[in-house]
mmCIF file of C-alpha atoms and ligand atoms in Angstrom:
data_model
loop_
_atom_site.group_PDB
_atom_site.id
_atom_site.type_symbol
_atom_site.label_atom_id
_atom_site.label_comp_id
_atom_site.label_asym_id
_atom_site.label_seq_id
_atom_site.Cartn_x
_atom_site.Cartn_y
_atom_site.Cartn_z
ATOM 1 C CA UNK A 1 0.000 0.000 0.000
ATOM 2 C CA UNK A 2 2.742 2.057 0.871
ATOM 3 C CA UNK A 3 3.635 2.753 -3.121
ATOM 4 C CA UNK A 4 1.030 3.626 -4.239
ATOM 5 C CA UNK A 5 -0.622 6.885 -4.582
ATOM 6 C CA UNK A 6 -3.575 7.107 -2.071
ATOM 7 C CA UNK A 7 -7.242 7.203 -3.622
ATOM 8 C CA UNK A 8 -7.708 10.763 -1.619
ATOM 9 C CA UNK A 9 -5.345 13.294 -1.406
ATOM 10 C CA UNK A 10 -6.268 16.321 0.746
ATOM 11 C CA UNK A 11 -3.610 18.956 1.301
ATOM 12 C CA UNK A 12 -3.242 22.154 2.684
ATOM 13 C CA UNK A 13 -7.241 22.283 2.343
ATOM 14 C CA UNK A 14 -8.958 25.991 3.680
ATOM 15 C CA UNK A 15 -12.788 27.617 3.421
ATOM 16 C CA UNK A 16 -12.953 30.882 4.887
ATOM 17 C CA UNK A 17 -16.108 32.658 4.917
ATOM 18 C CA UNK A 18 -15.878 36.256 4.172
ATOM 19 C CA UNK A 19 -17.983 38.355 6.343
ATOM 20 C CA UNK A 20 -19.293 40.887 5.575
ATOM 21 C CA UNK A 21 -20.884 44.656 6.795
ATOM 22 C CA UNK A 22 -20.673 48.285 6.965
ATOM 23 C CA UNK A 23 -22.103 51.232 4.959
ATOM 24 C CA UNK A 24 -19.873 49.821 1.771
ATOM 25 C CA UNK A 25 -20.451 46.226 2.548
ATOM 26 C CA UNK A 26 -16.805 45.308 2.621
ATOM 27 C CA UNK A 27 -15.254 42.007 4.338
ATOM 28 C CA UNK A 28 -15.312 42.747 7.848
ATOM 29 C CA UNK A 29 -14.276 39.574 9.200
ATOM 30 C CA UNK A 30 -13.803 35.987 8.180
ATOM 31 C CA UNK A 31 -14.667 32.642 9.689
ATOM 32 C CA UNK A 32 -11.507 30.480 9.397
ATOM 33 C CA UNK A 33 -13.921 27.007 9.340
ATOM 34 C CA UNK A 34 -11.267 25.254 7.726
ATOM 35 C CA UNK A 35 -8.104 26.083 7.665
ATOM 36 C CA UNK A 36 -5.224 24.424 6.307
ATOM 37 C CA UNK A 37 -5.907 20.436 6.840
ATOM 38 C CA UNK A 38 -4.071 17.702 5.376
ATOM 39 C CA UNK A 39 -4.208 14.101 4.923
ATOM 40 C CA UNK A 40 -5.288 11.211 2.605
ATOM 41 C CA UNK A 41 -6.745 7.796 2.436
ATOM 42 C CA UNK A 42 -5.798 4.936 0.921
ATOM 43 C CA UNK A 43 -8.546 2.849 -1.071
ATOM 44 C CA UNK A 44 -10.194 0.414 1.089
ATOM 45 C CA UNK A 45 -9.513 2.527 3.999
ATOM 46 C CA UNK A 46 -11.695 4.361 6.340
ATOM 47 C CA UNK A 47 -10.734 7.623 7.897
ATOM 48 C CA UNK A 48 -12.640 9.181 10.629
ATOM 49 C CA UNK A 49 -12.647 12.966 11.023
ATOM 50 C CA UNK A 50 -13.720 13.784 14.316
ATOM 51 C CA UNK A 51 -14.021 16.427 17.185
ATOM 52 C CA UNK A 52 -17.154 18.548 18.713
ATOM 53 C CA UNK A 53 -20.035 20.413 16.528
ATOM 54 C CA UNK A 54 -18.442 23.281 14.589
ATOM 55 C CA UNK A 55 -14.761 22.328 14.241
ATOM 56 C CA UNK A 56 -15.173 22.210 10.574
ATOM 57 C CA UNK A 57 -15.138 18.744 9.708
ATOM 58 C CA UNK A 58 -18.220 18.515 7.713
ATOM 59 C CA UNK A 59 -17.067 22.110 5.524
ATOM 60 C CA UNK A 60 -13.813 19.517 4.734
ATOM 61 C CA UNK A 61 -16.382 17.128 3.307
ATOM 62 C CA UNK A 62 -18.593 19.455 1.684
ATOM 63 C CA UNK A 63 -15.263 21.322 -0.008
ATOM 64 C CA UNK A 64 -14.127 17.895 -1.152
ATOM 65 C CA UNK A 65 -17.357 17.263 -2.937
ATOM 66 C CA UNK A 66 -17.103 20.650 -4.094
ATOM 67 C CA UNK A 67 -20.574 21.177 -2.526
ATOM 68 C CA UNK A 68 -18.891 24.207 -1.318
ATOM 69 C CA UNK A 69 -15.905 26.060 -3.088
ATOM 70 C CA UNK A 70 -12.348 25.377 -0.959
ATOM 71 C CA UNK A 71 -10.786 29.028 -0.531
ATOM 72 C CA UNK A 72 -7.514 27.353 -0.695
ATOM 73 C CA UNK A 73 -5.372 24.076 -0.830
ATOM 74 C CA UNK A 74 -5.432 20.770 -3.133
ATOM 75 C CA UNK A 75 -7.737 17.547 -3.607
ATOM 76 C CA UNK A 76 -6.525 15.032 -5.687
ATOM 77 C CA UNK A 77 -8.563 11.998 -6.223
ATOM 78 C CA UNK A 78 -6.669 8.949 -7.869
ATOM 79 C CA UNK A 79 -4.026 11.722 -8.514
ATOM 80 C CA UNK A 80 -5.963 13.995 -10.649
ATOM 81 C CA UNK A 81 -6.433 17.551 -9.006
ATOM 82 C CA UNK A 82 -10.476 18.072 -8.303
ATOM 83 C CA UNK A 83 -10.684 21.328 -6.242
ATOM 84 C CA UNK A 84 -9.770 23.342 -9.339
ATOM 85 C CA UNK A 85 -11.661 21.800 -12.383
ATOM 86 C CA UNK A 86 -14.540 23.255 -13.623
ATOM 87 C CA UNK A 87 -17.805 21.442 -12.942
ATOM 88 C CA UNK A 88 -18.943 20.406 -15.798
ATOM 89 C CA UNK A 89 -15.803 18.806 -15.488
ATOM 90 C CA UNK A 90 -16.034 17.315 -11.860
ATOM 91 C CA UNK A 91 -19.485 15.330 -12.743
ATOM 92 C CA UNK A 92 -17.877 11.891 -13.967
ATOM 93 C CA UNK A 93 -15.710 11.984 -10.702
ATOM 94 C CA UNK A 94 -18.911 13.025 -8.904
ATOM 95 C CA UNK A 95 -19.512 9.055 -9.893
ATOM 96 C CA UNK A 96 -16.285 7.618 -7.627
ATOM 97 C CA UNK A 97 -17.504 9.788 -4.746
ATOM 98 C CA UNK A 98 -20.507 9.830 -2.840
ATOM 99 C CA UNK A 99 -22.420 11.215 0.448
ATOM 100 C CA UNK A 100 -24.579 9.860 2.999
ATOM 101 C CA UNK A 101 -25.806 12.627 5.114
ATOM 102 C CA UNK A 102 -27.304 12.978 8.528
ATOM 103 C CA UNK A 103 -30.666 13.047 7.984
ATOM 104 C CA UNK A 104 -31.936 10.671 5.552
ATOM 105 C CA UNK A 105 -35.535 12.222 5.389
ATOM 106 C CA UNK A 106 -34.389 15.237 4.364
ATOM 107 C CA UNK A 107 -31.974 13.734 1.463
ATOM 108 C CA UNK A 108 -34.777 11.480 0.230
ATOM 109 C CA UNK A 109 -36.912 13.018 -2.369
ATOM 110 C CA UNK A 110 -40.448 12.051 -0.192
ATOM 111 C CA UNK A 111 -42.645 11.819 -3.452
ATOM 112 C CA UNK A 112 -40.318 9.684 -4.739
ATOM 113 C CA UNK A 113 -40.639 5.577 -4.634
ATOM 114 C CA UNK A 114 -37.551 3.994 -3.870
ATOM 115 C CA UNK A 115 -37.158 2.223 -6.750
ATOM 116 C CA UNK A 116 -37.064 5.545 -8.720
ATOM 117 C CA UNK A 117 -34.128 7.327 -6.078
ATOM 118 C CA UNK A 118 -32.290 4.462 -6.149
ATOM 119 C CA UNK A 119 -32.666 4.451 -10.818
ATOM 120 C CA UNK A 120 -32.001 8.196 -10.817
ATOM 121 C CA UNK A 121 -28.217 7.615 -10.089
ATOM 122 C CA UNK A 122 -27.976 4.873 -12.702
ATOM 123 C CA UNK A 123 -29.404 6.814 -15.319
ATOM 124 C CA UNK A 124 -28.069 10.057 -14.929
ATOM 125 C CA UNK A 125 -24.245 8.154 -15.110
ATOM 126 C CA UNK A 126 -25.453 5.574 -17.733
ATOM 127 C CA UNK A 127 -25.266 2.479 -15.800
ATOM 128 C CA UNK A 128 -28.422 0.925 -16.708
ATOM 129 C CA UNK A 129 -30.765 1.117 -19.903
ATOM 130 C CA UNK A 130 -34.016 0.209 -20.021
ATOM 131 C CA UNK A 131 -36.845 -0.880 -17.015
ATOM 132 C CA UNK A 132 -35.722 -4.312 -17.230
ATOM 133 C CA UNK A 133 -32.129 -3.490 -16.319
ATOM 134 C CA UNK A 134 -32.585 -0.614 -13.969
ATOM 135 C CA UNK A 135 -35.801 -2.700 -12.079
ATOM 136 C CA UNK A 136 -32.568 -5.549 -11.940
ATOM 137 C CA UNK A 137 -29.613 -3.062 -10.337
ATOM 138 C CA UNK A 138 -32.302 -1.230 -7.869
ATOM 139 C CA UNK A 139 -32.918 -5.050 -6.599
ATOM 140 C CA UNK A 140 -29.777 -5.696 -6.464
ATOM 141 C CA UNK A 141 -28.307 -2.841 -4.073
ATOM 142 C CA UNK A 142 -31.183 -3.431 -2.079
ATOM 143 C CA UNK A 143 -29.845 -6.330 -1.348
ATOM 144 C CA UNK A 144 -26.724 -5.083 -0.438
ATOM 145 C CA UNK A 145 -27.886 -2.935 2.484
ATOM 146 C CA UNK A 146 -29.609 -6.042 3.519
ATOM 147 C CA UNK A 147 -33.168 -4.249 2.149
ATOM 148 C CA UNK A 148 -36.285 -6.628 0.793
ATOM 149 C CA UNK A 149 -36.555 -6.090 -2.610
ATOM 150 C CA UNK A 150 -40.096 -5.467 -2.530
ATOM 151 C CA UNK A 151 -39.585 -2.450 -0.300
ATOM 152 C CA UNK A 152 -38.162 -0.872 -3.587
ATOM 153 C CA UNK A 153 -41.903 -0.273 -4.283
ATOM 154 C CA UNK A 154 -42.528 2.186 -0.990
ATOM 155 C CA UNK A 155 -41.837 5.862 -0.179
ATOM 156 C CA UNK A 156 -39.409 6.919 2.219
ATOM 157 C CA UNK A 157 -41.765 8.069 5.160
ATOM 158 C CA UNK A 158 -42.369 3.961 5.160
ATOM 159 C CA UNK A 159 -39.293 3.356 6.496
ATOM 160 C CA UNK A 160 -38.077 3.765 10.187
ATOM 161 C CA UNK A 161 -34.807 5.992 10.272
ATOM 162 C CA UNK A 162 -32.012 3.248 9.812
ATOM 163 C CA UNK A 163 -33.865 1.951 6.688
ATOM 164 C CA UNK A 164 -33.755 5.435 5.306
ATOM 165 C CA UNK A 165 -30.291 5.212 5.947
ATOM 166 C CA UNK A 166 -29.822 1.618 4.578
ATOM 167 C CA UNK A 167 -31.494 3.615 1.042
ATOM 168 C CA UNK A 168 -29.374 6.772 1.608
ATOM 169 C CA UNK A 169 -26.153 3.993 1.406
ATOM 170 C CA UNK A 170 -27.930 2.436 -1.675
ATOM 171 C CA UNK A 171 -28.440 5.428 -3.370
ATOM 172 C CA UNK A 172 -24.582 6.006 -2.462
ATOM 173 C CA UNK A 173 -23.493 2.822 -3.936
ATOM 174 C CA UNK A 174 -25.582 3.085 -7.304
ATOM 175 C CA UNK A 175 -23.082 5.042 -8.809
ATOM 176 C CA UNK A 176 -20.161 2.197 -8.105
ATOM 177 C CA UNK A 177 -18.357 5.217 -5.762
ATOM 178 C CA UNK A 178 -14.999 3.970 -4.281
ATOM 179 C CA UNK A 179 -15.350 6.492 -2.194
ATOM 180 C CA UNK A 180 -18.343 7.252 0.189
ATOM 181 C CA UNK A 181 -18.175 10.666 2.872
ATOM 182 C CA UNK A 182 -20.614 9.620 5.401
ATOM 183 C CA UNK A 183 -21.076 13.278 7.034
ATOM 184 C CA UNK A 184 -22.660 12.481 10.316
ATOM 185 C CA UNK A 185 -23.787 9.497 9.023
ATOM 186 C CA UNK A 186 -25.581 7.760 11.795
ATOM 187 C CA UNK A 187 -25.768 10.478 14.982
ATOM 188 C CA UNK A 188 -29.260 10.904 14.351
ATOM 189 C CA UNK A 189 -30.110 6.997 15.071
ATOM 190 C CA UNK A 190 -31.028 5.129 18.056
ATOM 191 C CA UNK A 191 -27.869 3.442 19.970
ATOM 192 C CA UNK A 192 -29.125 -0.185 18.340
ATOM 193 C CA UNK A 193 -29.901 1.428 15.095
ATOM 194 C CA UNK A 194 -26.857 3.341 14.936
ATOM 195 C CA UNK A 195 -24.683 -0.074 15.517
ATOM 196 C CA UNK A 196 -26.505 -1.597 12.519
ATOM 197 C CA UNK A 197 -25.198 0.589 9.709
ATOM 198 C CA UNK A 198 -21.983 0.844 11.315
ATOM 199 C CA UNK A 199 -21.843 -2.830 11.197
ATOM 200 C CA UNK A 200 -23.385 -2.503 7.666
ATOM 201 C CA UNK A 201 -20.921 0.061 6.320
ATOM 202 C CA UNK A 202 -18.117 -2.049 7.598
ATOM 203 C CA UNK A 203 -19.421 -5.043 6.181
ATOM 204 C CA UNK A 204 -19.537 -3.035 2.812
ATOM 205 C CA UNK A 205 -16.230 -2.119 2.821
ATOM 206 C CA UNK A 206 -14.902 -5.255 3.155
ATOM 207 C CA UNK A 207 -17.399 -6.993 0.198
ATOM 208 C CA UNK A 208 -16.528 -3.827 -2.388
ATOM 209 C CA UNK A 209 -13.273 -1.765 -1.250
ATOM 210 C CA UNK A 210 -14.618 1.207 -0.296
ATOM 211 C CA UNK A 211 -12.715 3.719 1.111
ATOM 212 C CA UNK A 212 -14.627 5.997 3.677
ATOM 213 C CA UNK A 213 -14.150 9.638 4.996
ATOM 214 C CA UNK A 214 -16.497 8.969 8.506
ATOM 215 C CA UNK A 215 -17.210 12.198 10.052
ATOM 216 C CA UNK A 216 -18.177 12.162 13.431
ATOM 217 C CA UNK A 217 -18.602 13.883 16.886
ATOM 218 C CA UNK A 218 -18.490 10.478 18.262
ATOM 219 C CA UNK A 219 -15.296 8.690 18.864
ATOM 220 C CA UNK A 220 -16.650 5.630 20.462
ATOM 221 C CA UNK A 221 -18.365 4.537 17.155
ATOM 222 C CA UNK A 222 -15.665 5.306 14.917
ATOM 223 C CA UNK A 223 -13.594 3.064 17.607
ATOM 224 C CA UNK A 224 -15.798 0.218 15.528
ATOM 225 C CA UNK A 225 -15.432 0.850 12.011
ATOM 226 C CA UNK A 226 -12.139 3.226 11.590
ATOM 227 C CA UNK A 227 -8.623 2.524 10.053
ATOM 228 C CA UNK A 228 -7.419 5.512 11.488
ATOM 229 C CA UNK A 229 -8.713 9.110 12.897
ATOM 230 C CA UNK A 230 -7.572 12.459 12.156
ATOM 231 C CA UNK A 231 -9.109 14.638 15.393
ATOM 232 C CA UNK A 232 -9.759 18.813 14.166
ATOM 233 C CA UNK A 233 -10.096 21.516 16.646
ATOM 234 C CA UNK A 234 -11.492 25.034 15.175
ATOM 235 C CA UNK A 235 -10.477 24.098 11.662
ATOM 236 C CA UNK A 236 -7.542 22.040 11.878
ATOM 237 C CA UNK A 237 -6.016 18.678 12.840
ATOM 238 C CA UNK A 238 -4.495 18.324 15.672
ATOM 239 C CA UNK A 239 -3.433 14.642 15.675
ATOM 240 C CA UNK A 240 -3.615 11.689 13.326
ATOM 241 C CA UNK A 241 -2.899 8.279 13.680
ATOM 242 C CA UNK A 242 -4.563 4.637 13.409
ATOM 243 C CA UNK A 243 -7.089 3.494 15.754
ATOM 244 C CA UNK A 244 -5.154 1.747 18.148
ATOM 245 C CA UNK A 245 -2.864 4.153 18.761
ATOM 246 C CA UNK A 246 -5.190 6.712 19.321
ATOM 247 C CA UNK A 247 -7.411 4.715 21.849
ATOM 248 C CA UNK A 248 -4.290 3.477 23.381
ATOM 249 C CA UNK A 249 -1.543 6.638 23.516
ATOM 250 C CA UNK A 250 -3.166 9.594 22.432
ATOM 251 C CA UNK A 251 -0.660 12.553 22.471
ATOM 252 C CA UNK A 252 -2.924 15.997 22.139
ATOM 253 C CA UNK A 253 -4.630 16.402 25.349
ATOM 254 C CA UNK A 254 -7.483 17.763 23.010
ATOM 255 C CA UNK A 255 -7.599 13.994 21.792
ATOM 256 C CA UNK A 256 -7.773 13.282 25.380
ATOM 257 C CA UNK A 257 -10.526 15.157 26.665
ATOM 258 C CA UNK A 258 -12.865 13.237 24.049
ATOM 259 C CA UNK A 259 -11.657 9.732 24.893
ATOM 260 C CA UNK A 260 -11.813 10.722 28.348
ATOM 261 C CA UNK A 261 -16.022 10.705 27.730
ATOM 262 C CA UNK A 262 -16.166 7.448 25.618
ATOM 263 C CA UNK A 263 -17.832 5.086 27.577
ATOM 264 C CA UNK A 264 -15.783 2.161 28.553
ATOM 265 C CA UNK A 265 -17.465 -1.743 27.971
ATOM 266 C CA UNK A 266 -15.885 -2.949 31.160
ATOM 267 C CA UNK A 267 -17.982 -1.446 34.552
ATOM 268 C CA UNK A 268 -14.685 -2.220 36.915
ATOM 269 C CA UNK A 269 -12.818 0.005 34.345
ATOM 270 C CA UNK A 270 -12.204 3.409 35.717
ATOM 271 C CA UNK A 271 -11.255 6.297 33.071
ATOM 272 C CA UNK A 272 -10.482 9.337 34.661
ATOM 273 C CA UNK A 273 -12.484 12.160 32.975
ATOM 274 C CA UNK A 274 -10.926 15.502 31.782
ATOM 275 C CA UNK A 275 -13.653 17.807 31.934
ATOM 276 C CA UNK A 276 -12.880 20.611 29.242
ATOM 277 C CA UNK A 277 -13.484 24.325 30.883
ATOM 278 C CA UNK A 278 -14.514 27.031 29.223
ATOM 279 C CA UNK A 279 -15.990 27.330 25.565
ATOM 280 C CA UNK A 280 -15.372 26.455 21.606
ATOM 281 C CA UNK A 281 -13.508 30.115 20.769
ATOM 282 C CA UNK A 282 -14.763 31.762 17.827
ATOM 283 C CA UNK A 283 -13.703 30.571 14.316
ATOM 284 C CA UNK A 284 -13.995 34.271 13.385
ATOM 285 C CA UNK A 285 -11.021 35.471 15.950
ATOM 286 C CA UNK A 286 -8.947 31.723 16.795
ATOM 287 C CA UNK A 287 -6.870 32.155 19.997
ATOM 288 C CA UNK A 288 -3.178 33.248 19.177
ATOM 289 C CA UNK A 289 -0.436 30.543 19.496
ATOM 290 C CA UNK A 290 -1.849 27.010 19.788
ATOM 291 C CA UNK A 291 -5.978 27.666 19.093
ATOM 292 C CA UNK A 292 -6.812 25.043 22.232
ATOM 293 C CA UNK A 293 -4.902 27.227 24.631
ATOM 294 C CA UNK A 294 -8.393 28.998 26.151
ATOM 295 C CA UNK A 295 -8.787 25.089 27.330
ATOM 296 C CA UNK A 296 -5.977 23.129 27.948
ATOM 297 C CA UNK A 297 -5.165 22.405 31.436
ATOM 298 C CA UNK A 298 -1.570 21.899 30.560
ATOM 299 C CA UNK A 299 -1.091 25.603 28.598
ATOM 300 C CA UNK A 300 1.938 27.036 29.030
ATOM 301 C CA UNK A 301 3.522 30.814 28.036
ATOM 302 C CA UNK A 302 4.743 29.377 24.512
ATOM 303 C CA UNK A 303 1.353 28.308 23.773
ATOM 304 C CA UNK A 304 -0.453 31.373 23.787
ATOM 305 C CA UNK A 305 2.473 33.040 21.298
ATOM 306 C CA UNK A 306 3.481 30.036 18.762
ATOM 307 C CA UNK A 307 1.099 27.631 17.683
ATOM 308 C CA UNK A 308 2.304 23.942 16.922
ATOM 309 C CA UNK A 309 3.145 22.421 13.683
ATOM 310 C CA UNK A 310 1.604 19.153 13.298
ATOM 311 C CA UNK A 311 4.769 16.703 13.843
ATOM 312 C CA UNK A 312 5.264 12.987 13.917
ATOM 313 C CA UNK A 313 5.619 11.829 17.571
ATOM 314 C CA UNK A 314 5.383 8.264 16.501
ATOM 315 C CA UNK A 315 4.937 5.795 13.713
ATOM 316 C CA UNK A 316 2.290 7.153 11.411
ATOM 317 C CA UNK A 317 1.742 9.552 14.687
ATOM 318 C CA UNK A 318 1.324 13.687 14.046
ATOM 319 C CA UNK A 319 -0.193 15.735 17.061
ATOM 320 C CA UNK A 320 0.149 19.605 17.009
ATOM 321 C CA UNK A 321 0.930 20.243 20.692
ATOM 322 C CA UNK A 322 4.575 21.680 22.623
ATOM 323 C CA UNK A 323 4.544 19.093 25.047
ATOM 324 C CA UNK A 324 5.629 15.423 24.822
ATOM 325 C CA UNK A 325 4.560 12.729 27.481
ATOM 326 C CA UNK A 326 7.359 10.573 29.383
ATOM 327 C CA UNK A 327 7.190 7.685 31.178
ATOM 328 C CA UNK A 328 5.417 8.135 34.329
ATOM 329 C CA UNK A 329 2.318 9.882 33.018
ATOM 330 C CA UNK A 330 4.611 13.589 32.822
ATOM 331 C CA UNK A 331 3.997 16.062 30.186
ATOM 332 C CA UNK A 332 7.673 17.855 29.115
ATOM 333 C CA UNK A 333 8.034 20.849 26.742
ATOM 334 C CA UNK A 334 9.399 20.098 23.557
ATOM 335 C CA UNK A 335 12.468 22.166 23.004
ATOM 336 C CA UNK A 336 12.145 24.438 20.529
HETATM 337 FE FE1 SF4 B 1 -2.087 22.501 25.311
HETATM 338 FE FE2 SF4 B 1 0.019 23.982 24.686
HETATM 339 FE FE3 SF4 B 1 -0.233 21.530 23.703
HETATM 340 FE FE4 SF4 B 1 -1.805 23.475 22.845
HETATM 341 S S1 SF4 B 1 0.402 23.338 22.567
HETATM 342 S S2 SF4 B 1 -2.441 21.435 23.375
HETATM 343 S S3 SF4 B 1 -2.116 24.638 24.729
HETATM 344 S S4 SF4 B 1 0.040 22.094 25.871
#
């Protein structure tokens, strides 16, 4: 894996919104939602962008699928550049890479049958000619996320929420994507429900290759389904690694905080909780230095002045804090 070019490519990748006011209606001020964030995934893989409501991981999703316009950085998809094409351009690429939103009710057209959301896809990229065919594919991918076929033949207020989902997925696949976003994907499903499509999604990825970009508040579901997890704060990432590592010996005490609050299986297992004070700053004026400073309980002078650089502090390990831990649970300044 390591030779070949990953399927995603993100680098450097920023959306600003301008802001703005006065008598001339000039910018005024600008929300840094994303601002320079980097990383890729291989195919097959699944990469989970996480951290709390606002940090800008579903603006990295929406300016991948250029559902929004990236103010600045690169996207390369199988190595060809994709932030920067024109439209008309992007739509056969549009093909390779889907979504899955949140809310399925809202994404599903509700005078629609099911059989015609999940034909519009296959039409619209050519996959399937004729009722025969298309009546044969729609069956098809609902059995793949496990749906009877003769459910093809309902609307979407017939279904409970994970079957919407289990469409929203099918509607995903129809275009034979290698690469599905799943933006929030199942925080708006019942703990049981939610477990099912996770299952269902990893399933999925092992029977086609998919490669998935899992964004989530919720770290202890991507603990099921991720290869690795890339953690933002306020726009950026402040550490990536794989799973393991990140469950095991996290670095940024960001990273921390949130495992700190992931349940654990085992009631005799005690995790001692970090409790985060204060609030999210502003994305519109970030702290100075490193942006988590207003919260950090182990914020020091340099942090408020020079903010970290996102460096390895292991194999395949990057965290964007001054500090380094040592044996015997101490934090130590990294020199400069
Ligand atoms: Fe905390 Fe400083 Fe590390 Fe930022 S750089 S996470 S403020 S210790």
């Amino acid at each position: 894996m390591s030779n070949m070019r990953p399927l995603l490519e993100v680098a450097g990748l920023k959306k600003h919104f301008p802001i703005y006011g006065g008598m001339f209606g000039t910018e005024t001020a600008r929300v840094y939602a994303v601002d320079g964030v980097s990383f890729d995934i291989a195919k097959g893989e699944t990469l989970s962008l996480v951290g709390e409501s606002g940090c800008g991981k579903s603006t990295v999703g929406k300016a991948i699928l250029r559902l929004i316009e990236p103010t600045g950085g690169e996207v390369y998809l199988d190595g060809q550049r994709i932030d920067n094409i024109p439209l008309v351009r992007l739509r056969p690429l549009r093909q390779r890479i889907q979504v899955v939103f949140q809310d399925p009710f809202s994404s599903l057209n509700p005078r629609m049958r099911v059989r015609d959301i999940l034909a519009e896809p296959l039409i619209n990229f050519g996959l399937a000619h004729g009722r025969a065919e298309i009546d044969d594919r729609v069956a098809k991918l609902m059995d793949t996320v496990r749906l009877p076929r003769d459910a093809m033949r309902r609307f979407p207020h017939e279904f409970s929420g994970g079957q919407r989902q289990r469409i929203g997925i099918a509607r995903a696949l129809a275009p034979g994507a290698d690469l599905i976003i799943c933006d929030e994907a199942v925080s708006a499903l019942d703990v049981s429900v939610k477990a099912q499509i996770v299952n269902l999604l990893s399933d999925l990825q092992d029977e086609l290759g998919l490669a998935l970009l899992f964004i989530s508040h919720d770290l202890a579901i991507v603990e099921h389904l991720t290869h690795r997890v890339a953690v933002m704060y306020l726009g950026k990432i402040v550490e990536l690694t794989d799973r393991r590592t990140l469950f095991a010996k996290s670095h940024h005490p960001y990273t921390r905080a949130l495992l700190s609050a992931v349940p654990v299986p085992d009631p005799d297992a005690v995790r001692s909780r970090v409790i985060l004070t204060g609030d999210v700053p502003s994305p519109i004026n970030p702290p100075s230095g490193c942006s988590f400073h207003t919260r950090c309980p182990f914020a020091y002078d340099r942090c408020r002045i020079e903010e970290p650089e996102l460096r390895t502090v292991g194999e395949g390990h990057q965290s964007a804090c001054h500090l380094d831990h040592v044996p015997g649970g101490q934090v130590v300044p990294v020199p400069r």
